[in-house]
Each structure stands twice: as C-alpha cells, then as structure tokens.
Amino acid sequence: MRLDVHTHIFHPKVAARVLAQLTSHYDIDPVGSGIADDLLARLDTAGLDAAVVHTAATEPAQVIPANNWALELLPHPRLIPFGTMHPDYPDAEAELNRLELAGIRGLKFHPDFQDFALNEPRFFRLMEMIGARFMLMIHVGDACPASQCKSSPDKLAQVRAAFPAPTIIAAHMGGWKHW
C-alpha cells in the first residue's frame, strides 16, 4: 500500500478557519482546502492508496470533538485517522480506552500548539497511559530556537529514552526548521 503518513483534514465547519490560522502561524499557503474530498483527489493525482489523517486538540476541551471527527473517518477505506490527546485532559485513560476500542491506531501531538513540552512530567504521565497501544505522530521543531521549542529533537530523544515501546514518527524530518 502506498500512503501519505502525514496529512490533515478538518471538519467542513472549521476547515477554512483552521487553514487561515495555520497560514498565519507558518506564513505558508496550505495545499488544498482542508476537507476530505480535496485530499482524496490529491491522493488520486499522486497515485497513493491512502492517507493517515491527523488532528490535534490545542486545548483539553477540543479532545472529544477532535476524536469524534477521527471516529467519523474510521469507516472510510482510504483514510486512516489518528486521534489526539491533551496532557491536561481530565479523563485521559477513559478517552484512550474509547479510541483503542473503536479501532484508532495512532495519536497526533503538536506540543507547540498544545502548549506542553515533550520532556515535562504531565506528558510523561500521559505516555505511561499510552504505553504501546498507539503509534504516535509527534510534531518536532518549530520556528524557534531549539532550546525554546516545546518539541525540539532533543526533547523527543528524552521521550524515546523513557518510553521505548511505542512506534513514534518524528514529523518534519525529526525537527522542522532544525535540520
């Protein structure tokens, strides 16, 4: 199977707003409209069979809506949705169980947007709950000095050393703007 492991689509109600926020933050124009039909057309053009689709809850209140969106995508034969979790979500274990039982195979984290450092205790507590149940896609690096980024490659190395079990994909060549 040929697949793209790092794509983003959004619920049609919020797609335009999310793309505007991403454009503002990264100062780059997104490719596509951010909705499923557009991604599927792009997969066809690229000769790809499927795509892993990511979302990240930027605050605890977004965990359930973001994961409900991922669950809606599960039946689609060409989309492989990852769920999300926020270190401050109050009932993480129950939500992780719900995702696992539903068939979600991975989780997406974007520490710089979610406002936590990869090497801090609240994320480590979450990693203890995750164990090897999910594959992880972790945004690594951002437009900041590595020492100030919440998701720098050295912080991800600390996560890997403490938690060797889960498969971790270090997005953006292991450190966007840090290669």
PDB file of C-alpha atoms in Angstrom:
ATOM      1  CA  MET A   1       0.000   0.000   0.000  1.00  0.00           C
ATOM      2  CA  ARG A   2       1.286   3.438  -0.878  1.00  0.00           C
ATOM      3  CA  LEU A   3       0.272   6.045   1.646  1.00  0.00           C
ATOM      4  CA  ASP A   4       0.996   9.514   2.925  1.00  0.00           C
ATOM      5  CA  VAL A   5       1.525   9.275   6.680  1.00  0.00           C
ATOM      6  CA  HIS A   6       1.176  12.981   7.450  1.00  0.00           C
ATOM      7  CA  THR A   7      -1.947  14.709   6.208  1.00  0.00           C
ATOM      8  CA  HIS A   8      -4.533  16.971   7.780  1.00  0.00           C
ATOM      9  CA  ILE A   9      -8.192  17.416   7.005  1.00  0.00           C
ATOM     10  CA  PHE A  10     -10.745  19.199   9.104  1.00  0.00           C
ATOM     11  CA  HIS A  11     -14.455  19.093   9.647  1.00  0.00           C
ATOM     12  CA  PRO A  12     -16.026  21.218   6.893  1.00  0.00           C
ATOM     13  CA  LYS A  13     -17.453  23.607   9.508  1.00  0.00           C
ATOM     14  CA  VAL A  14     -13.967  24.638  10.679  1.00  0.00           C
ATOM     15  CA  ALA A  15     -11.643  23.858   7.752  1.00  0.00           C
ATOM     16  CA  ALA A  16     -11.388  27.407   6.370  1.00  0.00           C
ATOM     17  CA  ARG A  17     -10.770  28.898   9.824  1.00  0.00           C
ATOM     18  CA  VAL A  18      -8.096  26.326  10.693  1.00  0.00           C
ATOM     19  CA  LEU A  19      -6.297  26.863   7.380  1.00  0.00           C
ATOM     20  CA  ALA A  20      -6.301  30.622   7.980  1.00  0.00           C
ATOM     21  CA  GLN A  21      -4.755  30.083  11.434  1.00  0.00           C
ATOM     22  CA  LEU A  22      -2.092  27.759  10.037  1.00  0.00           C
ATOM     23  CA  THR A  23      -1.311  30.203   7.230  1.00  0.00           C
ATOM     24  CA  SER A  24      -0.913  32.993   9.763  1.00  0.00           C
ATOM     25  CA  HIS A  25       1.302  30.937  12.092  1.00  0.00           C
ATOM     26  CA  TYR A  26       3.609  29.390   9.496  1.00  0.00           C
ATOM     27  CA  ASP A  27       3.446  32.081   6.820  1.00  0.00           C
ATOM     28  CA  ILE A  28       2.970  29.470   4.104  1.00  0.00           C
ATOM     29  CA  ASP A  29      -0.041  28.792   1.944  1.00  0.00           C
ATOM     30  CA  PRO A  30      -1.668  25.417   2.572  1.00  0.00           C
ATOM     31  CA  VAL A  31      -2.118  22.960  -0.251  1.00  0.00           C
ATOM     32  CA  GLY A  32      -5.781  22.196  -0.724  1.00  0.00           C
ATOM     33  CA  SER A  33      -8.981  23.128   1.033  1.00  0.00           C
ATOM     34  CA  GLY A  34      -8.526  21.055   4.174  1.00  0.00           C
ATOM     35  CA  ILE A  35     -11.550  18.841   3.516  1.00  0.00           C
ATOM     36  CA  ALA A  36     -11.709  15.115   2.791  1.00  0.00           C
ATOM     37  CA  ASP A  37     -12.815  15.267  -0.860  1.00  0.00           C
ATOM     38  CA  ASP A  38      -9.880  17.510  -1.721  1.00  0.00           C
ATOM     39  CA  LEU A  39      -7.402  15.184  -0.007  1.00  0.00           C
ATOM     40  CA  LEU A  40      -8.855  12.164  -1.797  1.00  0.00           C
ATOM     41  CA  ALA A  41      -8.483  13.876  -5.170  1.00  0.00           C
ATOM     42  CA  ARG A  42      -4.878  14.728  -4.334  1.00  0.00           C
ATOM     43  CA  LEU A  43      -4.203  11.093  -3.357  1.00  0.00           C
ATOM     44  CA  ASP A  44      -5.520  10.018  -6.751  1.00  0.00           C
ATOM     45  CA  THR A  45      -3.323  12.557  -8.558  1.00  0.00           C
ATOM     46  CA  ALA A  46      -0.276  11.364  -6.611  1.00  0.00           C
ATOM     47  CA  GLY A  47      -1.041   7.679  -7.181  1.00  0.00           C
ATOM     48  CA  LEU A  48      -1.444   7.000  -3.468  1.00  0.00           C
ATOM     49  CA  ASP A  49      -3.794   4.434  -1.963  1.00  0.00           C
ATOM     50  CA  ALA A  50      -4.499   6.028   1.406  1.00  0.00           C
ATOM     51  CA  ALA A  51      -3.545   8.733   3.885  1.00  0.00           C
ATOM     52  CA  VAL A  52      -3.059   8.915   7.615  1.00  0.00           C
ATOM     53  CA  VAL A  53      -5.105  11.898   8.803  1.00  0.00           C
ATOM     54  CA  HIS A  54      -4.094  13.906  11.866  1.00  0.00           C
ATOM     55  CA  THR A  55      -5.745  16.353  14.195  1.00  0.00           C
ATOM     56  CA  ALA A  56      -4.513  17.838  17.465  1.00  0.00           C
ATOM     57  CA  ALA A  57      -6.559  19.195  20.355  1.00  0.00           C
ATOM     58  CA  THR A  58      -4.966  22.550  21.146  1.00  0.00           C
ATOM     59  CA  GLU A  59      -6.827  22.651  24.468  1.00  0.00           C
ATOM     60  CA  PRO A  60      -8.444  19.966  26.645  1.00  0.00           C
ATOM     61  CA  ALA A  61     -11.993  20.927  25.599  1.00  0.00           C
ATOM     62  CA  GLN A  62     -11.147  20.001  21.993  1.00  0.00           C
ATOM     63  CA  VAL A  63     -10.199  16.382  22.760  1.00  0.00           C
ATOM     64  CA  ILE A  64     -13.683  14.897  22.411  1.00  0.00           C
ATOM     65  CA  PRO A  65     -14.740  16.888  19.299  1.00  0.00           C
ATOM     66  CA  ALA A  66     -11.401  16.159  17.584  1.00  0.00           C
ATOM     67  CA  ASN A  67     -11.616  12.463  18.418  1.00  0.00           C
ATOM     68  CA  ASN A  68     -15.267  12.286  17.362  1.00  0.00           C
ATOM     69  CA  TRP A  69     -14.139  13.640  13.990  1.00  0.00           C
ATOM     70  CA  ALA A  70     -11.454  10.937  13.806  1.00  0.00           C
ATOM     71  CA  LEU A  71     -14.042   8.287  14.661  1.00  0.00           C
ATOM     72  CA  GLU A  72     -16.324   9.577  11.877  1.00  0.00           C
ATOM     73  CA  LEU A  73     -13.478   8.964   9.427  1.00  0.00           C
ATOM     74  CA  LEU A  74     -12.802   5.378  10.537  1.00  0.00           C
ATOM     75  CA  PRO A  75     -15.181   3.717   8.043  1.00  0.00           C
ATOM     76  CA  HIS A  76     -13.549   5.459   5.084  1.00  0.00           C
ATOM     77  CA  PRO A  77     -11.450   2.888   3.201  1.00  0.00           C
ATOM     78  CA  ARG A  78      -8.706   5.343   2.179  1.00  0.00           C
ATOM     79  CA  LEU A  79      -8.345   7.423   5.339  1.00  0.00           C
ATOM     80  CA  ILE A  80      -6.540   6.222   8.455  1.00  0.00           C
ATOM     81  CA  PRO A  81      -7.464   8.647  11.230  1.00  0.00           C
ATOM     82  CA  PHE A  82      -5.294   9.246  14.258  1.00  0.00           C
ATOM     83  CA  GLY A  83      -6.885  10.551  17.431  1.00  0.00           C
ATOM     84  CA  THR A  84      -5.426  13.113  19.767  1.00  0.00           C
ATOM     85  CA  MET A  85      -4.976  13.736  23.462  1.00  0.00           C
ATOM     86  CA  HIS A  86      -4.046  16.766  25.518  1.00  0.00           C
ATOM     87  CA  PRO A  87      -1.898  16.397  28.667  1.00  0.00           C
ATOM     88  CA  ASP A  88      -4.438  18.436  30.645  1.00  0.00           C
ATOM     89  CA  TYR A  89      -7.492  16.422  29.598  1.00  0.00           C
ATOM     90  CA  PRO A  90      -9.046  15.257  32.889  1.00  0.00           C
ATOM     91  CA  ASP A  91     -10.083  11.710  31.903  1.00  0.00           C
ATOM     92  CA  ALA A  92      -7.330  10.673  29.532  1.00  0.00           C
ATOM     93  CA  GLU A  93      -7.418   6.966  30.381  1.00  0.00           C
ATOM     94  CA  ALA A  94     -11.126   6.661  29.554  1.00  0.00           C
ATOM     95  CA  GLU A  95     -10.687   8.534  26.266  1.00  0.00           C
ATOM     96  CA  LEU A  96      -7.662   6.455  25.297  1.00  0.00           C
ATOM     97  CA  ASN A  97      -9.688   3.321  26.013  1.00  0.00           C
ATOM     98  CA  ARG A  98     -12.569   4.627  23.867  1.00  0.00           C
ATOM     99  CA  LEU A  99     -10.210   5.298  20.951  1.00  0.00           C
ATOM    100  CA  GLU A 100      -8.494   1.947  21.261  1.00  0.00           C
ATOM    101  CA  LEU A 101     -11.786   0.019  21.415  1.00  0.00           C
ATOM    102  CA  ALA A 102     -13.083   1.906  18.369  1.00  0.00           C
ATOM    103  CA  GLY A 103     -10.037   0.932  16.305  1.00  0.00           C
ATOM    104  CA  ILE A 104      -7.991   4.150  16.276  1.00  0.00           C
ATOM    105  CA  ARG A 105      -4.378   3.072  15.757  1.00  0.00           C
ATOM    106  CA  GLY A 106      -2.485   6.256  16.473  1.00  0.00           C
ATOM    107  CA  LEU A 107      -2.367   9.632  18.180  1.00  0.00           C
ATOM    108  CA  LYS A 108      -1.114  13.009  16.988  1.00  0.00           C
ATOM    109  CA  PHE A 109       0.655  15.513  19.233  1.00  0.00           C
ATOM    110  CA  HIS A 110       1.720  19.047  18.380  1.00  0.00           C
ATOM    111  CA  PRO A 111       3.404  20.283  21.581  1.00  0.00           C
ATOM    112  CA  ASP A 112       3.971  23.833  20.362  1.00  0.00           C
ATOM    113  CA  PHE A 113       0.258  24.274  19.548  1.00  0.00           C
ATOM    114  CA  GLN A 114      -0.886  22.222  22.543  1.00  0.00           C
ATOM    115  CA  ASP A 115       1.358  24.196  24.906  1.00  0.00           C
ATOM    116  CA  PHE A 116       3.367  21.453  26.569  1.00  0.00           C
ATOM    117  CA  ALA A 117       6.992  20.414  26.386  1.00  0.00           C
ATOM    118  CA  LEU A 118       7.715  16.866  25.310  1.00  0.00           C
ATOM    119  CA  ASN A 119      10.003  16.317  28.279  1.00  0.00           C
ATOM    120  CA  GLU A 120       7.711  17.584  31.023  1.00  0.00           C
ATOM    121  CA  PRO A 121       6.054  15.386  33.683  1.00  0.00           C
ATOM    122  CA  ARG A 122       2.463  15.891  32.518  1.00  0.00           C
ATOM    123  CA  PHE A 123       3.322  14.492  29.080  1.00  0.00           C
ATOM    124  CA  PHE A 124       5.290  11.648  30.650  1.00  0.00           C
ATOM    125  CA  ARG A 125       2.192  10.731  32.727  1.00  0.00           C
ATOM    126  CA  LEU A 126       0.212  10.603  29.519  1.00  0.00           C
ATOM    127  CA  MET A 127       2.884   8.464  27.853  1.00  0.00           C
ATOM    128  CA  GLU A 128       2.598   5.986  30.724  1.00  0.00           C
ATOM    129  CA  MET A 129      -1.114   5.614  29.900  1.00  0.00           C
ATOM    130  CA  ILE A 130      -0.438   5.295  26.179  1.00  0.00           C
ATOM    131  CA  GLY A 131       2.180   2.569  26.532  1.00  0.00           C
ATOM    132  CA  ALA A 132       2.415   0.681  23.250  1.00  0.00           C
ATOM    133  CA  ARG A 133      -1.327   0.891  22.472  1.00  0.00           C
ATOM    134  CA  PHE A 134      -0.937   3.567  19.792  1.00  0.00           C
ATOM    135  CA  MET A 135       1.524   4.700  17.172  1.00  0.00           C
ATOM    136  CA  LEU A 136       2.433   8.360  17.728  1.00  0.00           C
ATOM    137  CA  MET A 137       2.908  11.170  15.224  1.00  0.00           C
ATOM    138  CA  ILE A 138       4.716  13.970  17.026  1.00  0.00           C
ATOM    139  CA  HIS A 139       5.363  17.373  15.507  1.00  0.00           C
ATOM    140  CA  VAL A 140       9.027  18.061  16.182  1.00  0.00           C
ATOM    141  CA  GLY A 141      10.559  21.503  15.955  1.00  0.00           C
ATOM    142  CA  ASP A 142       9.039  24.826  15.042  1.00  0.00           C
ATOM    143  CA  ALA A 143      10.082  28.342  14.088  1.00  0.00           C
ATOM    144  CA  CYS A 144      12.002  28.916  17.317  1.00  0.00           C
ATOM    145  CA  PRO A 145      15.451  28.203  18.744  1.00  0.00           C
ATOM    146  CA  ALA A 146      15.688  24.532  19.669  1.00  0.00           C
ATOM    147  CA  SER A 147      16.234  25.408  23.341  1.00  0.00           C
ATOM    148  CA  GLN A 148      12.906  27.266  23.405  1.00  0.00           C
ATOM    149  CA  CYS A 149      10.787  24.885  21.318  1.00  0.00           C
ATOM    150  CA  LYS A 150       8.450  22.639  23.206  1.00  0.00           C
ATOM    151  CA  SER A 151       9.012  19.923  20.618  1.00  0.00           C
ATOM    152  CA  SER A 152      12.709  20.033  19.782  1.00  0.00           C
ATOM    153  CA  PRO A 153      14.567  16.896  18.663  1.00  0.00           C
ATOM    154  CA  ASP A 154      16.490  16.684  21.956  1.00  0.00           C
ATOM    155  CA  LYS A 155      13.196  16.656  23.893  1.00  0.00           C
ATOM    156  CA  LEU A 156      11.844  13.880  21.677  1.00  0.00           C
ATOM    157  CA  ALA A 157      15.034  11.902  22.361  1.00  0.00           C
ATOM    158  CA  GLN A 158      14.220  12.114  26.073  1.00  0.00           C
ATOM    159  CA  VAL A 159      10.724  10.759  25.388  1.00  0.00           C
ATOM    160  CA  ARG A 160      12.154   7.877  23.360  1.00  0.00           C
ATOM    161  CA  ALA A 161      14.665   7.021  26.093  1.00  0.00           C
ATOM    162  CA  ALA A 162      11.936   6.967  28.755  1.00  0.00           C
ATOM    163  CA  PHE A 163       9.333   5.213  26.580  1.00  0.00           C
ATOM    164  CA  PRO A 164      10.911   2.779  24.112  1.00  0.00           C
ATOM    165  CA  ALA A 165       7.708   0.791  23.418  1.00  0.00           C
ATOM    166  CA  PRO A 166       5.517   2.908  21.132  1.00  0.00           C
ATOM    167  CA  THR A 167       6.246   3.490  17.480  1.00  0.00           C
ATOM    168  CA  ILE A 168       6.958   7.208  17.162  1.00  0.00           C
ATOM    169  CA  ILE A 169       7.033   9.137  13.917  1.00  0.00           C
ATOM    170  CA  ALA A 170       9.045  12.337  14.330  1.00  0.00           C
ATOM    171  CA  ALA A 171       7.312  14.643  11.879  1.00  0.00           C
ATOM    172  CA  HIS A 172       9.162  17.054   9.618  1.00  0.00           C
ATOM    173  CA  MET A 173      12.369  15.063   9.292  1.00  0.00           C
ATOM    174  CA  GLY A 174      12.662  14.945  13.067  1.00  0.00           C
ATOM    175  CA  GLY A 175      12.728  18.710  13.576  1.00  0.00           C
ATOM    176  CA  TRP A 176      11.009  21.287  11.361  1.00  0.00           C
ATOM    177  CA  LYS A 177      13.366  24.243  10.918  1.00  0.00           C
ATOM    178  CA  HIS A 178      16.010  22.320  12.919  1.00  0.00           C
ATOM    179  CA  TRP A 179      17.529  20.097  10.237  1.00  0.00           C
TER     180      TRP A 179
END
